[in-house]
mmCIF file of C-alpha atoms and ligand atoms in Angstrom:
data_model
loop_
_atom_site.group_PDB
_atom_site.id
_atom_site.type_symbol
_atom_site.label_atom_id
_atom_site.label_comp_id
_atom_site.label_asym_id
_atom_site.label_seq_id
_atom_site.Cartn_x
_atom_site.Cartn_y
_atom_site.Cartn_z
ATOM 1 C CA UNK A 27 49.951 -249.510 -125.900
ATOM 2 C CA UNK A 28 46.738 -248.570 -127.675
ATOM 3 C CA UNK A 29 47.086 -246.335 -131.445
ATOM 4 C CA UNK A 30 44.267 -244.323 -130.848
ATOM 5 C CA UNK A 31 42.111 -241.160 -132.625
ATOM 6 C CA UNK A 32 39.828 -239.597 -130.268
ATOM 7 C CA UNK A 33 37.324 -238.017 -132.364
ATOM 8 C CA UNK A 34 35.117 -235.665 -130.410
ATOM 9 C CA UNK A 35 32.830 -232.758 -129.795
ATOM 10 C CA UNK A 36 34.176 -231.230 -126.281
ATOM 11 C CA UNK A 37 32.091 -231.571 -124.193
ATOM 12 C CA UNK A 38 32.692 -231.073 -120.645
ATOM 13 C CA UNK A 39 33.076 -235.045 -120.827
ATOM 14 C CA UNK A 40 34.547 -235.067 -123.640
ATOM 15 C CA UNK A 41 37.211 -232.943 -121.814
ATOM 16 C CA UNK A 42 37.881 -235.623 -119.001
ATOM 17 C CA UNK A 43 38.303 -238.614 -121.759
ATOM 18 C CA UNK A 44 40.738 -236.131 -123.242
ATOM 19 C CA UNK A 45 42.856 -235.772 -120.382
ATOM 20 C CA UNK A 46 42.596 -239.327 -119.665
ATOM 21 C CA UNK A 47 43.876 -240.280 -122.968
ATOM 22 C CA UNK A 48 47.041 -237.789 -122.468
ATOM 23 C CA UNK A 49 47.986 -239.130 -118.811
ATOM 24 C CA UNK A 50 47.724 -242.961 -119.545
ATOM 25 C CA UNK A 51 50.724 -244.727 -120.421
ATOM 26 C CA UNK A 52 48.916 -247.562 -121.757
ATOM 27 C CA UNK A 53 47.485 -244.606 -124.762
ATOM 28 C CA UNK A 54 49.229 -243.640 -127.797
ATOM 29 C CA UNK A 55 46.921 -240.695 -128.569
ATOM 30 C CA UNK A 56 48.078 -240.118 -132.235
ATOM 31 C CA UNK A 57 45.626 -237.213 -132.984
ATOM 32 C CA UNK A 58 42.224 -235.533 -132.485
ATOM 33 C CA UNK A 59 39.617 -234.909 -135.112
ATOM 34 C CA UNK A 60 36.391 -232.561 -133.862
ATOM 35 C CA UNK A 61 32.978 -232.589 -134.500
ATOM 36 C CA UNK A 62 29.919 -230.394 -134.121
ATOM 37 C CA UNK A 63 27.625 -231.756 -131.523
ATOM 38 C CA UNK A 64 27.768 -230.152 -128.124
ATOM 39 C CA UNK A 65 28.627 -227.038 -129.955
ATOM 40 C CA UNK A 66 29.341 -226.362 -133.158
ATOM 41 C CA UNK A 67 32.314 -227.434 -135.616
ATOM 42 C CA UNK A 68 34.665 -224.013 -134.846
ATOM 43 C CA UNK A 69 33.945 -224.141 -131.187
ATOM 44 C CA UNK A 70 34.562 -227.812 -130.504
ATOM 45 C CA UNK A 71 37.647 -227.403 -132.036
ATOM 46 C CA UNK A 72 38.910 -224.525 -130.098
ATOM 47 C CA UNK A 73 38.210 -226.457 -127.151
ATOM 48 C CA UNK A 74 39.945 -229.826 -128.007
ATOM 49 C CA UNK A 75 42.875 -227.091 -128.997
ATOM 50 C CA UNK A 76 42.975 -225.509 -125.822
ATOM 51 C CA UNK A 77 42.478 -228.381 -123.428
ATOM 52 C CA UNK A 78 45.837 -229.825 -125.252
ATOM 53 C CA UNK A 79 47.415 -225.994 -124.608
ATOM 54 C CA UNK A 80 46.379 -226.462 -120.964
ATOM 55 C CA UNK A 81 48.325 -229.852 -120.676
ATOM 56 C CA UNK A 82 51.204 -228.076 -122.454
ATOM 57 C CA UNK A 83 50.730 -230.672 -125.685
ATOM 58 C CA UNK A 84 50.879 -229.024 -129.477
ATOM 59 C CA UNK A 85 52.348 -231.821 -131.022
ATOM 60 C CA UNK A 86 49.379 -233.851 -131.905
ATOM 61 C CA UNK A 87 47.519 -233.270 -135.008
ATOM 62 C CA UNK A 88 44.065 -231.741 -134.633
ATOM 63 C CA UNK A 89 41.640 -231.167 -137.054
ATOM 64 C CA UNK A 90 37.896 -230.268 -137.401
ATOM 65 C CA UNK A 91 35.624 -232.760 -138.741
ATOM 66 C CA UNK A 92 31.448 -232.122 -140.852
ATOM 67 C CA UNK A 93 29.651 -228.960 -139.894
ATOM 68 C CA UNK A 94 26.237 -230.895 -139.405
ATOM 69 C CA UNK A 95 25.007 -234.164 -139.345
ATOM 70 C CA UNK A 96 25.400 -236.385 -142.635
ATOM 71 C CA UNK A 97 21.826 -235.698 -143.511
ATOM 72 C CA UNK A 98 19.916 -233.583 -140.855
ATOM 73 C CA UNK A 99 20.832 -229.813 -139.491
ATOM 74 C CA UNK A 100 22.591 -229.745 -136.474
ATOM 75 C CA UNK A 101 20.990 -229.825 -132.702
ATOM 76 C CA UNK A 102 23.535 -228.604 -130.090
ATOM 77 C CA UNK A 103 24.433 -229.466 -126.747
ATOM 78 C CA UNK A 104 24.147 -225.748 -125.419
ATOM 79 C CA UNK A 105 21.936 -226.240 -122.092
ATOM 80 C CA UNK A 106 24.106 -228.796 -120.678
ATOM 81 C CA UNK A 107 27.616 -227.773 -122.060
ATOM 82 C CA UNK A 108 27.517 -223.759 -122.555
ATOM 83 C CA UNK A 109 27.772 -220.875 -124.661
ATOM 84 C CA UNK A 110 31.512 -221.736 -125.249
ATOM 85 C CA UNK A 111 31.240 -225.786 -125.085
ATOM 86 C CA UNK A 112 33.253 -225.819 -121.879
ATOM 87 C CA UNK A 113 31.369 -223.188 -119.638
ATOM 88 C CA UNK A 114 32.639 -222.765 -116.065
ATOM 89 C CA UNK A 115 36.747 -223.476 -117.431
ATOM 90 C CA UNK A 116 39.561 -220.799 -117.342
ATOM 91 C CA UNK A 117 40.859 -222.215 -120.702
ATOM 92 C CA UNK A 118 44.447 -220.714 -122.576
ATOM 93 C CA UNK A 119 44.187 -219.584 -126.045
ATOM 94 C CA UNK A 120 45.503 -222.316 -128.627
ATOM 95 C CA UNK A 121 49.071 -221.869 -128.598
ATOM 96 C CA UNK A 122 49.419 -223.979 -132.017
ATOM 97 C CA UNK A 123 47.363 -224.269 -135.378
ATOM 98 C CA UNK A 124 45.317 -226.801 -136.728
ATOM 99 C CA UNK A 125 46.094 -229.231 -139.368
ATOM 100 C CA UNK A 126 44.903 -227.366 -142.593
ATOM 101 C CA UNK A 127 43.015 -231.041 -143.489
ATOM 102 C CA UNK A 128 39.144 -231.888 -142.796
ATOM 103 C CA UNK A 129 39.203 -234.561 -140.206
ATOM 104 C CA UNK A 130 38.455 -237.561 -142.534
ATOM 105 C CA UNK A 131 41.872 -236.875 -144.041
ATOM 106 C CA UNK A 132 43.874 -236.746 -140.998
ATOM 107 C CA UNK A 133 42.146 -239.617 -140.224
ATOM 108 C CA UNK A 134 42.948 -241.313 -143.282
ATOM 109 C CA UNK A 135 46.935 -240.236 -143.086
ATOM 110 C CA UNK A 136 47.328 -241.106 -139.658
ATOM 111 C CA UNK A 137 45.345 -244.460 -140.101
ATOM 112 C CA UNK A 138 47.894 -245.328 -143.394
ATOM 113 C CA UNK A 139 51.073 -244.148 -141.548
ATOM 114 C CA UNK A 140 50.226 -246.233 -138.250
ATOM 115 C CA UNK A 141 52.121 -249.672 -138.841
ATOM 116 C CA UNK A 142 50.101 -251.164 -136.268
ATOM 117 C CA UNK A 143 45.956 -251.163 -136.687
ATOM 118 C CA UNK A 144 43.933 -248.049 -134.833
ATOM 119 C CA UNK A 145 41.600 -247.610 -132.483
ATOM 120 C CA UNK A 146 39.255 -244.921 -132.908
ATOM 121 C CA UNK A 147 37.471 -243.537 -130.109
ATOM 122 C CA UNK A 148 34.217 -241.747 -130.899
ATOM 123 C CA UNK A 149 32.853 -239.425 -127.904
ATOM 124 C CA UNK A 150 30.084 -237.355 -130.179
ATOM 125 C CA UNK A 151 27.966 -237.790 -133.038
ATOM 126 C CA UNK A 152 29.542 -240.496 -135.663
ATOM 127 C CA UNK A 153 29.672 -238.118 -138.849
ATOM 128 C CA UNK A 154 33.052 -237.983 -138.842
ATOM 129 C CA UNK A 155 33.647 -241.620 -138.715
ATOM 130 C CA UNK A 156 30.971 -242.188 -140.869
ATOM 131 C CA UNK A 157 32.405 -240.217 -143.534
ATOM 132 C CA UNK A 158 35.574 -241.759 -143.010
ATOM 133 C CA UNK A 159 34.391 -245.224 -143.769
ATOM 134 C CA UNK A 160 32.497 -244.222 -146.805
ATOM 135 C CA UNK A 161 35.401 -241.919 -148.463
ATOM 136 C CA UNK A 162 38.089 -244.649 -147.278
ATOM 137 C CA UNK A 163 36.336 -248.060 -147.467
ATOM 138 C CA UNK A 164 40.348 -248.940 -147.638
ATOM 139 C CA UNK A 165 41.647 -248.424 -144.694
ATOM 140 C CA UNK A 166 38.694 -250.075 -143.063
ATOM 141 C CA UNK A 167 41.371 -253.331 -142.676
ATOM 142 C CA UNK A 168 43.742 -251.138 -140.721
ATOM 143 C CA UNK A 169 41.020 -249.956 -138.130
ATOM 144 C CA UNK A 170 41.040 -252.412 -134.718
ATOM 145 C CA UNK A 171 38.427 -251.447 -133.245
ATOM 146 C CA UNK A 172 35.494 -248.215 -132.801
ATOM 147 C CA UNK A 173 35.000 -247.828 -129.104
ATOM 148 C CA UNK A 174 31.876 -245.115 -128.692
ATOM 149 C CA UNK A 175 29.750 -243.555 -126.105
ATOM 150 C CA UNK A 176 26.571 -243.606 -127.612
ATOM 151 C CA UNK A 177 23.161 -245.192 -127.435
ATOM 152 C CA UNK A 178 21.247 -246.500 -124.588
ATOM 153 C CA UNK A 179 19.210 -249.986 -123.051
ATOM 154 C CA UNK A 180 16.003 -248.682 -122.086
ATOM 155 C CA UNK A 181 17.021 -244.872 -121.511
ATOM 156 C CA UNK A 182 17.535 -241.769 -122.830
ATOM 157 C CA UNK A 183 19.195 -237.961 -121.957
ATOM 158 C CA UNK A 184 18.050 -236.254 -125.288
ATOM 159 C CA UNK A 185 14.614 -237.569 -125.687
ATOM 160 C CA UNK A 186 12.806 -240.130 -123.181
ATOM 161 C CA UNK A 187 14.786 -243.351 -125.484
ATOM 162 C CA UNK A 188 17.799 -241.517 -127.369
ATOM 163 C CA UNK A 189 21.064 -240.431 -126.575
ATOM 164 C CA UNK A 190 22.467 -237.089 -127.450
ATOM 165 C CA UNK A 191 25.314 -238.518 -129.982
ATOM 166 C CA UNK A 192 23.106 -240.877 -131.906
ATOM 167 C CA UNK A 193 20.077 -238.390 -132.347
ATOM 168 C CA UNK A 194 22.249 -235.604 -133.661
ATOM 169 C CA UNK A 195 23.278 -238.297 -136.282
ATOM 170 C CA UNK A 196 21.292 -241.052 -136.267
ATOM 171 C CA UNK A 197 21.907 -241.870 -140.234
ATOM 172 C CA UNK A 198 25.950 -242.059 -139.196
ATOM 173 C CA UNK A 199 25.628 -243.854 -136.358
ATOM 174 C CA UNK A 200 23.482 -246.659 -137.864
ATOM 175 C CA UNK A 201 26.200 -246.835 -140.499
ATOM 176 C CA UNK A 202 28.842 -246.740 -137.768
ATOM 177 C CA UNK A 203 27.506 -249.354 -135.866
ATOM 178 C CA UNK A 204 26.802 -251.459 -138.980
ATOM 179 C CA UNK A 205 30.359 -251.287 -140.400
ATOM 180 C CA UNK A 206 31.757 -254.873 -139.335
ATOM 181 C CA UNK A 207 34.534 -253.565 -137.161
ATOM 182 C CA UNK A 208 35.196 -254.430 -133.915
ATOM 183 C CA UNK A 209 32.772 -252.426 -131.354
ATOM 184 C CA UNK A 210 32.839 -251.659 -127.836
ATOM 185 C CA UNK A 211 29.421 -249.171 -127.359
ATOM 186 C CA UNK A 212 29.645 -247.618 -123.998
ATOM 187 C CA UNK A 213 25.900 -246.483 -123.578
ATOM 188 C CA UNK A 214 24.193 -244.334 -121.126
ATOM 189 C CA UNK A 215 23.808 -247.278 -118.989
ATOM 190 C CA UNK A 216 27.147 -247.163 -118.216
ATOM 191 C CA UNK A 217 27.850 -243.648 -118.372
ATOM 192 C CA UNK A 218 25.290 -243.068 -115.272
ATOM 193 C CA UNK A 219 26.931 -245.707 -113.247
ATOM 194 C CA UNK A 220 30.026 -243.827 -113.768
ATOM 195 C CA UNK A 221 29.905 -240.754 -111.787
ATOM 196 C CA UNK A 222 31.883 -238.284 -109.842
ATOM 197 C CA UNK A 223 30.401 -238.016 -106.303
ATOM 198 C CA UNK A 224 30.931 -234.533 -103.840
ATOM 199 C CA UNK A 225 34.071 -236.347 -102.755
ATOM 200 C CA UNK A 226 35.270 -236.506 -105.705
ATOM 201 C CA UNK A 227 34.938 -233.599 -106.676
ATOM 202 C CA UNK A 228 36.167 -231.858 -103.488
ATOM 203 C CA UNK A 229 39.214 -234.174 -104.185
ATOM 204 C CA UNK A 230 39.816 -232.725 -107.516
ATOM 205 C CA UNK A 231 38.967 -228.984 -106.051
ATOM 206 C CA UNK A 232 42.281 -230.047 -104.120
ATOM 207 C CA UNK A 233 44.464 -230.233 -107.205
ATOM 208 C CA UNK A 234 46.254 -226.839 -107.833
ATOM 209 C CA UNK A 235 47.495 -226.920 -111.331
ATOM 210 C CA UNK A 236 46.009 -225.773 -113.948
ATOM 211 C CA UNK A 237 44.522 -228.619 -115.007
ATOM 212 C CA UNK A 238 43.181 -229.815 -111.840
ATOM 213 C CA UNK A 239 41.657 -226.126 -111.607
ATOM 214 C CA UNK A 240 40.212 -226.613 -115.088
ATOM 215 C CA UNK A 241 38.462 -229.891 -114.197
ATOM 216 C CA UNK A 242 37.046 -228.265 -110.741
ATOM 217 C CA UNK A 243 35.408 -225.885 -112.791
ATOM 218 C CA UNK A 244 33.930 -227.654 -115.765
ATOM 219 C CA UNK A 245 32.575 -230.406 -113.203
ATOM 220 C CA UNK A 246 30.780 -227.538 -110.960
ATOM 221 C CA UNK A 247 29.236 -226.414 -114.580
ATOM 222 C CA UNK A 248 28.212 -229.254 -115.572
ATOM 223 C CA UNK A 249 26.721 -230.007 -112.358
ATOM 224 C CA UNK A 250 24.184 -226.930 -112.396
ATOM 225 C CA UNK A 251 23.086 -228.444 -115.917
ATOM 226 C CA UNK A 252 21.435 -231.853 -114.305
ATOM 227 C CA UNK A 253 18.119 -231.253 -113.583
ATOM 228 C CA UNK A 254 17.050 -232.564 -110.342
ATOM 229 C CA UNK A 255 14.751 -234.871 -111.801
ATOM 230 C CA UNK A 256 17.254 -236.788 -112.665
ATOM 231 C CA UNK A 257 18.071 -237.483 -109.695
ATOM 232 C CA UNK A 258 21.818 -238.646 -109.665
ATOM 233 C CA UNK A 259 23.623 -239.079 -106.398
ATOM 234 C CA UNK A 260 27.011 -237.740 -108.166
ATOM 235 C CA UNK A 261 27.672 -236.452 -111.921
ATOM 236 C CA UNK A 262 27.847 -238.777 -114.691
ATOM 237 C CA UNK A 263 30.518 -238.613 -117.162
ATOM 238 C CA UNK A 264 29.792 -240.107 -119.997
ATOM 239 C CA UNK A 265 32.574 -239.780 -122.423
ATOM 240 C CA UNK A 266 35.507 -241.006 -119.907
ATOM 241 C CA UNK A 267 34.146 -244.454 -119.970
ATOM 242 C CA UNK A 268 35.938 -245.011 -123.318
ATOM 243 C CA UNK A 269 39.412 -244.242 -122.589
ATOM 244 C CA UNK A 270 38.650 -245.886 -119.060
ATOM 245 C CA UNK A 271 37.987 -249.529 -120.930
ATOM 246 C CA UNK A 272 40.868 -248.976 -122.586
ATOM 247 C CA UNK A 273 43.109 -248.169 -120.093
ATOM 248 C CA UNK A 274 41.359 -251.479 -118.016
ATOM 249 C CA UNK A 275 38.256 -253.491 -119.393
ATOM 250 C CA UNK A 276 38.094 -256.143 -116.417
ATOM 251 C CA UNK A 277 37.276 -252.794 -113.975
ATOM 252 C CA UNK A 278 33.662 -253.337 -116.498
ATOM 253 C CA UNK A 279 30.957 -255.606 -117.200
ATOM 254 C CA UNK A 280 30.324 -255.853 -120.703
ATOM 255 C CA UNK A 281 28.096 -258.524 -122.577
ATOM 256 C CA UNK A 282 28.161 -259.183 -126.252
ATOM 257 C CA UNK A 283 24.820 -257.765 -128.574
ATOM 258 C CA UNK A 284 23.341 -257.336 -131.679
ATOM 259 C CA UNK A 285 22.990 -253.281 -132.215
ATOM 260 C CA UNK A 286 21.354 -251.332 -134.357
ATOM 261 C CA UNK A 287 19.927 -247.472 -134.807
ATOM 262 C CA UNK A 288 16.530 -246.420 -135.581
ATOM 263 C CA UNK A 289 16.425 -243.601 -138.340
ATOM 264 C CA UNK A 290 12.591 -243.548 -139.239
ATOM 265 C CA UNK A 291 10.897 -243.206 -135.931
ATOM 266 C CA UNK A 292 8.771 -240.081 -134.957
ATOM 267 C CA UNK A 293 10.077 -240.139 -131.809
ATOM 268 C CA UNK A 294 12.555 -242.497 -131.248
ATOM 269 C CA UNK A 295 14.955 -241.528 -134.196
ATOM 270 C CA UNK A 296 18.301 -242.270 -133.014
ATOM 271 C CA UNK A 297 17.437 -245.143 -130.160
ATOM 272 C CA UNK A 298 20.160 -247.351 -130.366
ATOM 273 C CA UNK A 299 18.228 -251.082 -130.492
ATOM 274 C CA UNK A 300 20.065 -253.242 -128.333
ATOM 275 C CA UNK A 301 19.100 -257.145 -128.718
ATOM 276 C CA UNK A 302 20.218 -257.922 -124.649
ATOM 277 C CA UNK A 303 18.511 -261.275 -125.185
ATOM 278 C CA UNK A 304 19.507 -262.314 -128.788
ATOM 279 C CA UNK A 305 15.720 -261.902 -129.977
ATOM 280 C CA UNK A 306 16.515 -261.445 -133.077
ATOM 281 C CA UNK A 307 19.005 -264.127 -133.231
ATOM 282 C CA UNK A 308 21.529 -261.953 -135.312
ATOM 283 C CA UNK A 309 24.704 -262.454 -134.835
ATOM 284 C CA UNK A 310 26.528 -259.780 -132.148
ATOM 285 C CA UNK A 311 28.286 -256.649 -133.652
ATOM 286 C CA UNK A 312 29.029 -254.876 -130.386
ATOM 287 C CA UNK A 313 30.660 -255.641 -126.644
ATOM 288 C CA UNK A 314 28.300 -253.440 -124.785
ATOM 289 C CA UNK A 315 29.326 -251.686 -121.781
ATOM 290 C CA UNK A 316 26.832 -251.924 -118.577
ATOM 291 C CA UNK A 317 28.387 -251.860 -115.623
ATOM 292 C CA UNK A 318 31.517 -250.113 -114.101
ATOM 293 C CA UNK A 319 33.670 -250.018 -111.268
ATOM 294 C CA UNK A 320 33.056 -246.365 -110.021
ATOM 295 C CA UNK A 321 35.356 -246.341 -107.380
ATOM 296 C CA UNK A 322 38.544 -247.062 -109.620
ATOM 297 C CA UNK A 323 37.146 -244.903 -112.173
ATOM 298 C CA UNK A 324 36.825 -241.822 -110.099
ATOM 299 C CA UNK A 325 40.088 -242.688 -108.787
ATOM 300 C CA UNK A 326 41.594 -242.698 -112.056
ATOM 301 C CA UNK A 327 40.171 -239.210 -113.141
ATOM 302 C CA UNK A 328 41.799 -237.737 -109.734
ATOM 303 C CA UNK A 329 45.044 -239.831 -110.418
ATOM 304 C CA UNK A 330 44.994 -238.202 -114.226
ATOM 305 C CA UNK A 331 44.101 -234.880 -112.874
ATOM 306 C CA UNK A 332 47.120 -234.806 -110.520
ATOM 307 C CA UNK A 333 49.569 -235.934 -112.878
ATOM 308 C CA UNK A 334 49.906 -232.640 -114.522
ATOM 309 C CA UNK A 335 51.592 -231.245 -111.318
HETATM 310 O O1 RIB B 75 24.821 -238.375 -124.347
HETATM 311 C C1 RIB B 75 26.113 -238.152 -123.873
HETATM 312 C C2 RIB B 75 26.933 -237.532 -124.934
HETATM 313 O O2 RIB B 75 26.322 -236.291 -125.255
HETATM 314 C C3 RIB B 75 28.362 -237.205 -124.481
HETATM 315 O O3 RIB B 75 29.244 -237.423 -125.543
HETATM 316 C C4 RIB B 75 28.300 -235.761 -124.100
HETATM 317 O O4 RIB B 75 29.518 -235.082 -124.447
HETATM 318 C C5 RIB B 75 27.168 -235.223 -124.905
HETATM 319 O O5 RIB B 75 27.675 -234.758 -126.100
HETATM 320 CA CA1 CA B 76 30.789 -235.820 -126.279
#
């Protein structure tokens, strides 16, 4: 069983890692902490709030994380994720409040309460955890491991070589990536490989409760907001991969690497540098993701998706 925070900004994937993290057994998700990325701070939160209300959980702690990046203003995720962050979803109103603490201090609490060492889970930009480290250098012995979607070998979704995450917050995610815990970086090289196909989805179109009618819909969203040029057979979800390794890391192929962020560059602020060949003979700070099984991942969505019958 795996102590985990998922801290994230949903996020149509963010909303599938979510639900992941709820249905596995082998996840002990001990609270959420939001950020602003794909929308802003208020709106991710209501979402993570009411994707818990859908799957009839108000027991674990949520709590909204920084309003903008640590030290630039804040780009959204509007064209791919919505007006409300989770376009295309029926969602339920909250039914319970959030925890009246910034999400560095539920964090923090939940971190120094856990006998056992954490895993946090980072699915948007890495101000929160950023902050966390700096305000609570501390508890940096009772964190296992950071396991993030961010970054990319060789590709981009935000500009032609950064990811979304990393170039809202480039500043935190150098930091992140730099703190000497454990990493597993699940990049966008892994995230396209792990896609939804038409039979998927039509398989999860299948699924008549609510959440299953929730997913159908975000998924057709999120669909429209691929442009063809990219040219994807099925829909990538990004975020998932996470919770996925958790829940099974021999269904990936992973290979130890020296990361780092760019902060300076013109155009390439927030390209994650990934050292596939040990150029720079620095020693590895991240197990990066590259390949996945897609068939077992798809699988497990639908098998997650179901299990709220
Ligand atoms: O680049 C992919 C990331 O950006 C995912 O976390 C997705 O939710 C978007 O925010
Ligand atoms: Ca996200």
């Amino acid at each position: 069983m795996e102590d985990i925070i998922l801290d994230c900004d949903p996020g149509h994937d963010d909303a599938i890692a979510l639900i992941l993290a709820v249905y596995s057994s082998q996840i002990n998700l001990l609270g959420v902490t939001t950020s602003a990325g794909n929308q802003e701070h208020s709106q991710t939160l209501r979402n993570a709030m009411s994707l818990l209300t859908l799957m009839n959980i108000n027991s674990i702690p949520v709590a909204s994380g920084n309003r903008t990046p640590l030290l630039r203003s804040l780009i959204s995720g509007v064209t791919m994720h919505g007006v409300s962050g989770l376009d295309g979803a029926e969602l339920p109103i909250p039914n319970f409040q959030a925890q009246n603490l910034p999400a560095i201090e539920l964090i923090a609490k939940l971190v120094s309460e856990n006998p056992n060492k954490t895993t946090l889970v980072i699915t948007g930009p890495c101000t929160n955890i950023a902050l966390f480290l700096a305000v609570h250098p501390d508890l940096k012995s009772k964190i296992k491991q950071l396991v993030i979607l961010g970054g990319g070998r060789g590709v981009g979704n935000w500009q032609p070589t950064t990811e979304f995450n990393f170039q809202v917050d480039p500043e935190a995610a150098k930091i992140v990536v730099n703190s000497g815990i454990p990493i597993t970086l699940a990049p966008l090289n892994v995230g396209f490989e792990a896609q939804l196909l038409d039979e998927d989805k039509k398989n999860i179109h299948k699924v008549k409760n609510p959440v299953g009618q929730a997913v159908a819909g975000l998924v057709d969203f999120y669909g429209l907001s691929f442009d063809s040029y990219w040219n994807f057979e099925g829909l990538p979800m990004y975020d998932p991969c996470t919770i996925a390794w958790l829940i099974d890391p021999t269904k990936f192929v992973s290979r130890n690497c020296y990361v780092d962020v760019e902060t300076k560059g013109e155009l390439t602020s927030g390209e994650s540098v990934i050292d596939y060949y040990n150029i720079t003979k620095k020693k590895p700070n991240a197990d990066v993701l590259f390949h996945i099984d897609r068939p077992w991942f798809a699988q497990l969505v639908l098998d997650a998706v179901k299990s709220f019958d």
